[in-house]
mmCIF file of C-alpha atoms in Angstrom:
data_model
loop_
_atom_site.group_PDB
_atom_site.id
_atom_site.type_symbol
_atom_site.label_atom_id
_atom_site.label_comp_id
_atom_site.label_asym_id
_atom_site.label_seq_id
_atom_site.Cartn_x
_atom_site.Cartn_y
_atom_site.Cartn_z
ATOM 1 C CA UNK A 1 0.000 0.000 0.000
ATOM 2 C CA UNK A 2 2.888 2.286 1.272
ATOM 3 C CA UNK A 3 4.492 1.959 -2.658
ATOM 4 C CA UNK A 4 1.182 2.194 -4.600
ATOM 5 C CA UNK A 5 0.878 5.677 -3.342
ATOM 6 C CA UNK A 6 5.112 6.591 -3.489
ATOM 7 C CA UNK A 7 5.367 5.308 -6.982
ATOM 8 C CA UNK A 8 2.498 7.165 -8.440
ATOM 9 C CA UNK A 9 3.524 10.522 -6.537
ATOM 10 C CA UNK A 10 7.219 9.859 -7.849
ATOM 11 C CA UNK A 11 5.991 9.176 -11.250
ATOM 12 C CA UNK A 12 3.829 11.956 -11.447
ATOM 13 C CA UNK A 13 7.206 14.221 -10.151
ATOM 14 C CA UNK A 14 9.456 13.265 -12.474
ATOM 15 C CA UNK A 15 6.820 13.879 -15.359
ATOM 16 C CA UNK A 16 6.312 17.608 -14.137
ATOM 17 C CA UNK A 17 10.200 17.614 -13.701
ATOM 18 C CA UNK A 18 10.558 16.086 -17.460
ATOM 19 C CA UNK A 19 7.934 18.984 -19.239
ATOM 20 C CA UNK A 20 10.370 21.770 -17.528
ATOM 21 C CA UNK A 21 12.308 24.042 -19.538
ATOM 22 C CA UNK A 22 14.781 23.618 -16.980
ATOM 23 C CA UNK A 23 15.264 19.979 -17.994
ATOM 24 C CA UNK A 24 14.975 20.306 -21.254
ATOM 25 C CA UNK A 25 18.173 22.867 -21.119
ATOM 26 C CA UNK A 26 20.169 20.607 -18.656
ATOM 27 C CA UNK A 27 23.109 18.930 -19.194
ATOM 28 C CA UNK A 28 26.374 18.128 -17.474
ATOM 29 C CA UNK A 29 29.019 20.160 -17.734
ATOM 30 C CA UNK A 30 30.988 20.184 -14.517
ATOM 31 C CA UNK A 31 32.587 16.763 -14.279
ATOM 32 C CA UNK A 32 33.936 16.391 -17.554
ATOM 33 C CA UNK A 33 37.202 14.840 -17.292
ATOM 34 C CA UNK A 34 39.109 11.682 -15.026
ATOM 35 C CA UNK A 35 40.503 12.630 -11.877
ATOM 36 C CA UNK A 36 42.927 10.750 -9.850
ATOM 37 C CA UNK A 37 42.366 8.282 -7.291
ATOM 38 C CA UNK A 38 44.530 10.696 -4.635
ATOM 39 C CA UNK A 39 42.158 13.591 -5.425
ATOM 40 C CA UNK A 40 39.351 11.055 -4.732
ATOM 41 C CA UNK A 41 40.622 9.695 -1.818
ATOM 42 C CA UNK A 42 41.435 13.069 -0.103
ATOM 43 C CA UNK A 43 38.057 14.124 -0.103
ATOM 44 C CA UNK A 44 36.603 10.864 1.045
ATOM 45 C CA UNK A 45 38.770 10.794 3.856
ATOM 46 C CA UNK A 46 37.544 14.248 5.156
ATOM 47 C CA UNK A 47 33.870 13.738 5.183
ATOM 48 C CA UNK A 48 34.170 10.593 7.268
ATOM 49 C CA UNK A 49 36.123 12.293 9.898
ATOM 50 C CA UNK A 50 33.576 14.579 9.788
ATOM 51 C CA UNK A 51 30.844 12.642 9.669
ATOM 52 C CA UNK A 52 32.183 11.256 13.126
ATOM 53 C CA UNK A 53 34.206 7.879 12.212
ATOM 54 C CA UNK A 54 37.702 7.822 13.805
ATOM 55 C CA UNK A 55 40.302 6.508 12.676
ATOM 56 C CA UNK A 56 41.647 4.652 15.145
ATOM 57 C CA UNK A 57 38.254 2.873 14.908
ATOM 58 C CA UNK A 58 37.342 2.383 11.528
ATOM 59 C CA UNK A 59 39.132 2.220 8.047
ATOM 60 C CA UNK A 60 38.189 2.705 3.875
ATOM 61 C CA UNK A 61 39.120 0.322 1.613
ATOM 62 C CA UNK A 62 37.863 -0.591 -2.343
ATOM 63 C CA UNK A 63 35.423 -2.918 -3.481
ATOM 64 C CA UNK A 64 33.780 -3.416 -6.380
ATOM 65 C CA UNK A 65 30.493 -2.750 -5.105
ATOM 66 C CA UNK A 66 30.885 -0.403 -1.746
ATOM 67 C CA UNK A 67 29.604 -2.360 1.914
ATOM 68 C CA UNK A 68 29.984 -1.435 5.665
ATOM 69 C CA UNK A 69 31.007 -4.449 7.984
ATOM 70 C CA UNK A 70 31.340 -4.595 11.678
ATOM 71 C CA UNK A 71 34.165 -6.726 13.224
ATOM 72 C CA UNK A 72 33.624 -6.265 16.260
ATOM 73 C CA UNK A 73 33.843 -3.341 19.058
ATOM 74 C CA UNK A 74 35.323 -0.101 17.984
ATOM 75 C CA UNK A 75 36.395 -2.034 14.480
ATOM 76 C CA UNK A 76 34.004 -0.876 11.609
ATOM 77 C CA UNK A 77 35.164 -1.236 8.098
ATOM 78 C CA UNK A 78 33.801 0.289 5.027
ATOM 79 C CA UNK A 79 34.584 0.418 1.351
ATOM 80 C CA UNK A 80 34.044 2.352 -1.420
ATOM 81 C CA UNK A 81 34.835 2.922 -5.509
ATOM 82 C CA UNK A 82 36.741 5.155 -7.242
ATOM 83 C CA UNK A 83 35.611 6.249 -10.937
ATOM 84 C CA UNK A 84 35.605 8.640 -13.362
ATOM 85 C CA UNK A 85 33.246 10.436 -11.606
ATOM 86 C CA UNK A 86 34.743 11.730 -8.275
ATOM 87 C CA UNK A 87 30.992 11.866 -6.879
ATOM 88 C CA UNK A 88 30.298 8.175 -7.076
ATOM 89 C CA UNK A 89 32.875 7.763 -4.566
ATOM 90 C CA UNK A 90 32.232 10.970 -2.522
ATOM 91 C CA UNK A 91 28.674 10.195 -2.255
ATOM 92 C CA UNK A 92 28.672 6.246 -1.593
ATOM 93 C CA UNK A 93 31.597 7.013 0.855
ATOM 94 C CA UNK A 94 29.371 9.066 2.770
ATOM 95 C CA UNK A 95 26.403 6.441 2.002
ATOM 96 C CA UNK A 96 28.350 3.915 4.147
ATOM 97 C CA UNK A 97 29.786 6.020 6.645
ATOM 98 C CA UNK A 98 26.401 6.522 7.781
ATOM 99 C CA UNK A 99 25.906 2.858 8.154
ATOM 100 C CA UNK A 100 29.424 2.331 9.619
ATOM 101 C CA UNK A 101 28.841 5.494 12.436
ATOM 102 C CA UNK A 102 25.382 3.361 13.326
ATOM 103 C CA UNK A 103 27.586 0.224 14.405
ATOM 104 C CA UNK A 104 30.223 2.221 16.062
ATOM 105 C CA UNK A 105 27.616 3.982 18.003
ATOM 106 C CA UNK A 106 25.352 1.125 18.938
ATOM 107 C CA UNK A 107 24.763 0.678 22.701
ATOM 108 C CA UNK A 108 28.065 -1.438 23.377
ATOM 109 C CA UNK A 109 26.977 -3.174 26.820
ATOM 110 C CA UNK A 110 24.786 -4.482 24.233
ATOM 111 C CA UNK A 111 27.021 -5.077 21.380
ATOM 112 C CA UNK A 112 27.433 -8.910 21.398
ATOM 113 C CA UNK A 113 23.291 -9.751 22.388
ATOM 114 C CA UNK A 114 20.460 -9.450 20.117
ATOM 115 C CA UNK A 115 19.580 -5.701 21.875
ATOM 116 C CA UNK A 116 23.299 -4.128 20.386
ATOM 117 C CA UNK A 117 22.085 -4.231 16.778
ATOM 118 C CA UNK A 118 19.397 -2.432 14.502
ATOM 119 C CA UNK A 119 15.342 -2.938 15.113
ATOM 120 C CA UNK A 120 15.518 -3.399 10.995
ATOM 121 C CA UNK A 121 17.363 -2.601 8.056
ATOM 122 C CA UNK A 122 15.181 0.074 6.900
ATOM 123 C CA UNK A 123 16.389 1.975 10.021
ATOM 124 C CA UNK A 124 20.202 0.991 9.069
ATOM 125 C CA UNK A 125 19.496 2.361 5.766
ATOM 126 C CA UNK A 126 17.780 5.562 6.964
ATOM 127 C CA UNK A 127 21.188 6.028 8.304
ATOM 128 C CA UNK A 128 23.295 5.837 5.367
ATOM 129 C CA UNK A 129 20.475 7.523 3.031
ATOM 130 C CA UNK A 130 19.689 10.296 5.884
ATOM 131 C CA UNK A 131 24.099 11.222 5.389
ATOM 132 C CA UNK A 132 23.798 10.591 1.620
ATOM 133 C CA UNK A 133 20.458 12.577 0.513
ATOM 134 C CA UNK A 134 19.588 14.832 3.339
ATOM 135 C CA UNK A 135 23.157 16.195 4.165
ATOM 136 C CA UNK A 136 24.918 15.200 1.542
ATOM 137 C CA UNK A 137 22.954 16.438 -1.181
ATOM 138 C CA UNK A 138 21.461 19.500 0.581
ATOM 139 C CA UNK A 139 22.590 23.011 0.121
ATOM 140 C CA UNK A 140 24.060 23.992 3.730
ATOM 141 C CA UNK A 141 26.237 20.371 2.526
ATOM 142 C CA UNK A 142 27.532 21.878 -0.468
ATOM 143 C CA UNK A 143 28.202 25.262 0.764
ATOM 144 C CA UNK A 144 31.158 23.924 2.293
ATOM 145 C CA UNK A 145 31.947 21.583 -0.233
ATOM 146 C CA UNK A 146 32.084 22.685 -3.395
ATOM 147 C CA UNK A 147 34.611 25.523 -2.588
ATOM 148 C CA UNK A 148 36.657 22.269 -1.735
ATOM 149 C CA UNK A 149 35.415 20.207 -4.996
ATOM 150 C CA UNK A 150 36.590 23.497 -7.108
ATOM 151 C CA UNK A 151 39.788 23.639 -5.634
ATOM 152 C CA UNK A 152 40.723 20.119 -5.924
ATOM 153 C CA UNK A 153 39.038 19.298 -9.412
ATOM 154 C CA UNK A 154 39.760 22.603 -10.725
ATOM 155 C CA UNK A 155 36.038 23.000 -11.285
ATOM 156 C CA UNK A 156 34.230 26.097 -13.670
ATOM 157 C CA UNK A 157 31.362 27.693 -13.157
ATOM 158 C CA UNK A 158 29.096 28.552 -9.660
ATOM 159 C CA UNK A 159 27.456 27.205 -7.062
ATOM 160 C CA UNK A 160 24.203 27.256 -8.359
ATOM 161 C CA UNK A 161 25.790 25.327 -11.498
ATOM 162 C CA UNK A 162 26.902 23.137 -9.214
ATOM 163 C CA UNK A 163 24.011 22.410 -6.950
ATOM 164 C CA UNK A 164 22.346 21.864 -10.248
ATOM 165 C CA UNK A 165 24.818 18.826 -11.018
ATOM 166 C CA UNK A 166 24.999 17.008 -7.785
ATOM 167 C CA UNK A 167 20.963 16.715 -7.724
ATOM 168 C CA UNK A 168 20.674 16.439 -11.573
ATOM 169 C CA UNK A 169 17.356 14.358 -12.563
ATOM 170 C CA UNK A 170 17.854 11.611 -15.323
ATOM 171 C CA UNK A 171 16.480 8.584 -15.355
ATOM 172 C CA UNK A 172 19.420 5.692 -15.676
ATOM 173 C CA UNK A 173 19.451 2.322 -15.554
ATOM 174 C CA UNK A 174 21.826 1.631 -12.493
ATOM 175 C CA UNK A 175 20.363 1.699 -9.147
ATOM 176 C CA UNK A 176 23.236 2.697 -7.650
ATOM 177 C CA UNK A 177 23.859 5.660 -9.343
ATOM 178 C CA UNK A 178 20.028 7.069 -9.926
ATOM 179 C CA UNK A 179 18.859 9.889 -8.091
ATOM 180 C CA UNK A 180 16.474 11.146 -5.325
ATOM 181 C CA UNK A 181 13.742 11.119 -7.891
ATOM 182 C CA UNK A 182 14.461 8.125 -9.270
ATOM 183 C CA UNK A 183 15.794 5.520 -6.579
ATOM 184 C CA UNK A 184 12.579 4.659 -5.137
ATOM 185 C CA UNK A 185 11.243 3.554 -8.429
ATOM 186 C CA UNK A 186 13.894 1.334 -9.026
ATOM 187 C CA UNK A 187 12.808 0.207 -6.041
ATOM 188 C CA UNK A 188 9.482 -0.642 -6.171
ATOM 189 C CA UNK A 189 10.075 -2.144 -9.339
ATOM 190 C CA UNK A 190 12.599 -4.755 -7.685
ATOM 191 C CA UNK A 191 9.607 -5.053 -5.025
ATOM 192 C CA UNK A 192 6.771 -6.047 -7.856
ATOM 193 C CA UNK A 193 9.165 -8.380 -9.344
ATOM 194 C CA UNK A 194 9.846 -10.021 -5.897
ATOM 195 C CA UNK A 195 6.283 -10.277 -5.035
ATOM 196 C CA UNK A 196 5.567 -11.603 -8.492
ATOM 197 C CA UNK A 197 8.453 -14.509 -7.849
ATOM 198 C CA UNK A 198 6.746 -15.274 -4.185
ATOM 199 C CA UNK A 199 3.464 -15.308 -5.503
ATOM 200 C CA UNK A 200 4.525 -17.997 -8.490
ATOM 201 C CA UNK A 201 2.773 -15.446 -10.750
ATOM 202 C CA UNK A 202 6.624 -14.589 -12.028
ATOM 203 C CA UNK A 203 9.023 -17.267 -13.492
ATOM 204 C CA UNK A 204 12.451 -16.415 -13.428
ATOM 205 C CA UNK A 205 12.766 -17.450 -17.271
ATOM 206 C CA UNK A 206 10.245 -13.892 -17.552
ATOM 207 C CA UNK A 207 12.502 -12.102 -14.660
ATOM 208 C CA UNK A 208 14.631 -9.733 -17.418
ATOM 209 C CA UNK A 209 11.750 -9.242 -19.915
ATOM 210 C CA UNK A 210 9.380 -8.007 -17.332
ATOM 211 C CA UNK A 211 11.942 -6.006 -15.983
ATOM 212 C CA UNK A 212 12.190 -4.342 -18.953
ATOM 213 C CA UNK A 213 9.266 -3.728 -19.112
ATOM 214 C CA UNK A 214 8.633 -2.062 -15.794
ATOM 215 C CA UNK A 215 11.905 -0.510 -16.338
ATOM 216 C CA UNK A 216 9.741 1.374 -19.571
ATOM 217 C CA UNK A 217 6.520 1.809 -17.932
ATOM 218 C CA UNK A 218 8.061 4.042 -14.436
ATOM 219 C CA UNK A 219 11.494 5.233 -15.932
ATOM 220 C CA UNK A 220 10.841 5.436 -19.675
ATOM 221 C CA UNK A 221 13.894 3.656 -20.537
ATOM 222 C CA UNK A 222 15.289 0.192 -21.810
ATOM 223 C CA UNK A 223 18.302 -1.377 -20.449
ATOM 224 C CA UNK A 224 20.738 -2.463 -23.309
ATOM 225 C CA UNK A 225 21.786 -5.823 -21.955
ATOM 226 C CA UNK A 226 20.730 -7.920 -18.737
ATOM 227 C CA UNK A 227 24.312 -6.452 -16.792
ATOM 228 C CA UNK A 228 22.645 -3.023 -16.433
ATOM 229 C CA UNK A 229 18.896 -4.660 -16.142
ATOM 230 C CA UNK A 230 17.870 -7.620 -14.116
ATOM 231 C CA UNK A 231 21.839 -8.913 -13.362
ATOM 232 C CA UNK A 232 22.601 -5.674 -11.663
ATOM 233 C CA UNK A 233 22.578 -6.318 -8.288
ATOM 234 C CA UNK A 234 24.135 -9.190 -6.237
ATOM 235 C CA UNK A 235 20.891 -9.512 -4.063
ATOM 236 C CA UNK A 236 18.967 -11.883 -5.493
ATOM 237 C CA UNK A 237 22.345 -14.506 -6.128
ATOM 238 C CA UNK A 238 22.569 -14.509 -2.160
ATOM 239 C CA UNK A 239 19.028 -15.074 -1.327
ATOM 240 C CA UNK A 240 18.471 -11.524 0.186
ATOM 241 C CA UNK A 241 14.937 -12.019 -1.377
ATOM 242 C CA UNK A 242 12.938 -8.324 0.723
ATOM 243 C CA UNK A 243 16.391 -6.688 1.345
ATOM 244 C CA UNK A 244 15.553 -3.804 -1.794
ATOM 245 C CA UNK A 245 12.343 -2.789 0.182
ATOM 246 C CA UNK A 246 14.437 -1.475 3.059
ATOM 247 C CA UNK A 247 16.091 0.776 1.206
ATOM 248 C CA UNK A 248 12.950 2.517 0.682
ATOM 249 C CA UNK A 249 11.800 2.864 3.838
ATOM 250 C CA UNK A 250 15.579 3.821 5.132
ATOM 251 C CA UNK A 251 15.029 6.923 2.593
ATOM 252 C CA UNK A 252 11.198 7.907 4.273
ATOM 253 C CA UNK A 253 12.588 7.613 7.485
ATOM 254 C CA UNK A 254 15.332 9.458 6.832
ATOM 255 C CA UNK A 255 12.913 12.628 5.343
ATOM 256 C CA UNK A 256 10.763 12.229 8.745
ATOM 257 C CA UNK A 257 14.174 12.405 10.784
ATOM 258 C CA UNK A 258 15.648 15.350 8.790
ATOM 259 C CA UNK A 259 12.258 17.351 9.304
ATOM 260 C CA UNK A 260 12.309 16.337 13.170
ATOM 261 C CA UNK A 261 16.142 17.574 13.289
ATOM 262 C CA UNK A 262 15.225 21.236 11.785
ATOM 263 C CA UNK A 263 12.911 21.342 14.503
ATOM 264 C CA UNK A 264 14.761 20.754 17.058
ATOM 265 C CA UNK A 265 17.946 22.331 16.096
ATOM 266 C CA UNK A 266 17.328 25.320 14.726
ATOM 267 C CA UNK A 267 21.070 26.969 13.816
ATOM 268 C CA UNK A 268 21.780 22.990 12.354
ATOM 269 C CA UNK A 269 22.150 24.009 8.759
ATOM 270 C CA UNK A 270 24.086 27.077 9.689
ATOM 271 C CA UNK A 271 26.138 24.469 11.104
ATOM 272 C CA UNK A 272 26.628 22.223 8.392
ATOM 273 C CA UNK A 273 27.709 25.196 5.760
ATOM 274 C CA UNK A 274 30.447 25.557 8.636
ATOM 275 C CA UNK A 275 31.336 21.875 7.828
ATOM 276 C CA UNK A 276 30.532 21.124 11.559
ATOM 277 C CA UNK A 277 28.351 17.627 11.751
ATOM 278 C CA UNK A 278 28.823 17.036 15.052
ATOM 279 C CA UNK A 279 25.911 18.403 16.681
ATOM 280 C CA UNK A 280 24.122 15.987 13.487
ATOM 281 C CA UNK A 281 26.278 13.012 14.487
ATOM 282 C CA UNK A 282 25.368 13.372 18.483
ATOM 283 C CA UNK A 283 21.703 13.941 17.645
ATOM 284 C CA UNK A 284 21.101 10.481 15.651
ATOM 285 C CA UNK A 285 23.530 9.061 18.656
ATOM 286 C CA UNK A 286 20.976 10.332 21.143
ATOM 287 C CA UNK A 287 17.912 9.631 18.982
ATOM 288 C CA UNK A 288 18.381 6.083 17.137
ATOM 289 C CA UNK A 289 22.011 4.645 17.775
ATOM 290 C CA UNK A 290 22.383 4.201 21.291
ATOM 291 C CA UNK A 291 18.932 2.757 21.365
ATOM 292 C CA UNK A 292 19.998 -0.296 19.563
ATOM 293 C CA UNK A 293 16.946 -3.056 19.306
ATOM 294 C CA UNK A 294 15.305 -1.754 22.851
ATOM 295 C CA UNK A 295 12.392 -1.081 20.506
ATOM 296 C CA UNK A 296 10.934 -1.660 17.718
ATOM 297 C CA UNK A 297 11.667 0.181 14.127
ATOM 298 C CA UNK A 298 8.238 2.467 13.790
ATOM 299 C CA UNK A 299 8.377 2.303 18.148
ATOM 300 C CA UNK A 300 11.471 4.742 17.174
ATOM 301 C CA UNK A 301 10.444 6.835 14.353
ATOM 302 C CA UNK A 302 7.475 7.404 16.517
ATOM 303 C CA UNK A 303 8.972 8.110 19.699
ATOM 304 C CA UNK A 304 11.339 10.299 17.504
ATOM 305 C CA UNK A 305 8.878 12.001 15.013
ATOM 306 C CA UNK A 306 5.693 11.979 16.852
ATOM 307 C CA UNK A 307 4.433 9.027 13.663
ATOM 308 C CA UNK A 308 5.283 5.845 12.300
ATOM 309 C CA UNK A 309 6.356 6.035 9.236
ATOM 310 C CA UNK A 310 5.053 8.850 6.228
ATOM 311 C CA UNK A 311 6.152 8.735 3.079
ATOM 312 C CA UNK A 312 3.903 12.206 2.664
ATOM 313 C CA UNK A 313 7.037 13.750 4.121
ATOM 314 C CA UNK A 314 8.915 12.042 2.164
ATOM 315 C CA UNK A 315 6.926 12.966 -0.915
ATOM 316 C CA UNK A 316 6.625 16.934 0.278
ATOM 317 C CA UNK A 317 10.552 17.131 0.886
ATOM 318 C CA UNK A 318 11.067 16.321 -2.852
ATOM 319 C CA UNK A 319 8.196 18.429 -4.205
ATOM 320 C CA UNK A 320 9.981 21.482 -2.278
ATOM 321 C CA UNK A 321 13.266 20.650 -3.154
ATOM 322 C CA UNK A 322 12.988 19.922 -7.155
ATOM 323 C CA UNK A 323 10.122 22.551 -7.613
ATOM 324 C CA UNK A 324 12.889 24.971 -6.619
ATOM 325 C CA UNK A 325 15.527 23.423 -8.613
ATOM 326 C CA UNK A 326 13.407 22.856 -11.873
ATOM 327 C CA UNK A 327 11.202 25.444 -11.506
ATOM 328 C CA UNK A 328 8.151 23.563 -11.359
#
């Protein structure tokens, strides 16, 4: 019920967005050439810090497709990738150093029984999405950043530009790499096709047609070949059969938690154009982290928000946000 309404509110965004002379005049112009890995890297390693991982405690590595793993107390590991594209690493970085500053801030007289771990992954993954969409897409964000990205990358134009690029709308086939728009469709589609397998009214032999075809019908594109359609994603080869889901409600969670923060803490963004996360850091700590599985996963967005879970806020946060930026 929760995804009948979200996809045909995100559907019905991304059509407004598509009919704006704004998109029809965008393109990418900012991140045209390869920078090095050291450029990367730099970066990377300064918005964990900030974020709140030390290093003593935690470390970045490379994988092929980026994870977070605990070891065990105070030992958190986290990878990323490096391409073309210094923002797919920058922005998956900060993806799993929200997931990685969860585990190092679970309740650790807890740590090793059932209590020291998430309720759920859709609260783990409110975590990384909250760091990776609300503050690390957001302008306060960015006004620190991008004087560092243009120094470092030897970037043209302005912010606005900028801003611009780092939320740029375009439908793509890769999960991974979509945007706010898009992600939750790509979502839900992985959900109908799940459902469809459970139910038996889905064989796998029809698994990469009717993806396709979903892919079509919500995105209004066609993947080339089955690596950047159904074969994207290692999920399904390890059984994680209702892991995608999560992901979703990790990203209305994290809308709910972002409005309840602005609340709260009113000087917050004034805070975060400083560069300063702490106070961000030491109010999920307070809020989620340190409760660990004492409750339940909508027992905490409630106690939290004041409501279970809302993708209306959700929904209203990215009306705001791209109505400004497209001029809808």
């Amino acid at each position: 019920s929760v995804f009948l309404r979200l996809k045909k509110d995100l559907v019905d965004l991304l059509q407004r967005i598509q009919k704006s002379s704004v998109y029809m005049k965008q393109k990418k112009v900012l991140l045209q050439k390869k920078y090095s890995i050291e450029q990367q890297r730099f970066l990377c390693d300064d918005v964990i810090s900030r974020i709140g991982l030390k290093k003593e405690s935690s470390r970045l590595d490379l994988s092929t497709h980026p994870f977070t793993q605990s070891i065990g107390i105070n030992d958190v590991r986290l990878t990323t990738n490096f391409r073309d594209n210094p923002l797919f690493a920058f922005e998956s970085t900060i993806h799993e150093a929200g997931h990685a500053l969860y585990e190092s801030q679970l309740p650790e007289k807890e740590i090793y029984t059932i209590l020291g771990d998430a309720p759920s992954l859709g609260i783990h993954e409110s975590q990384s999405r909250f760091w990776e969409n609300m503050i690390g897409k957001g302008e306060p964000f960015w006004r620190f950043y991008f004087p560092q990205f243009q120094k470092t990358f030897q970037l043209p134009g302005n912010f606005d530009q900028w801003f611009h690029e780092v939320n740029f709308v375009q439908p793509s086939c890769i999960r991974i790499e979509s945007d706010e728009v898009t992600y939750c469709l790509h979502i839900i589609l992985r959900f109908e096709l799940e459902l469809g397998l459970i139910e038996g009214s889905l064989s796998v032999r029809d698994l990469p047609k009717k993806w396709n075809m979903l892919m079509k019908e919500l995105l209004g594109i066609t993947p080339k070949h089955d690596g950047e359609g159904v074969l994207q994603d290692m999920h399904w080869s390890q059984g994680a059969i209702g892991y995608f889901p999560t992901y979703a409600l990790g990203t209305i969670y994290d809308a709910q938690l972002y409005s309840q923060l602005l609340k709260e803490k009113k000087s917050i963004e004034f805070q975060i154009k400083k560069g300063d996360f702490s106070a961000v850091s030491l109010w999920l700590r307070k809020n989620i982290h340190t409760l660990g599985r004492t409750l339940l996963a909508d027992e905490i967005i409630k106690k939290v928000c004041g409501e279970g879970l809302n993708p209306q806020v959700y929904v209203d946060y990215l009306n705001k946000k791209f109505s400004d930026i497209y001029g809808l």
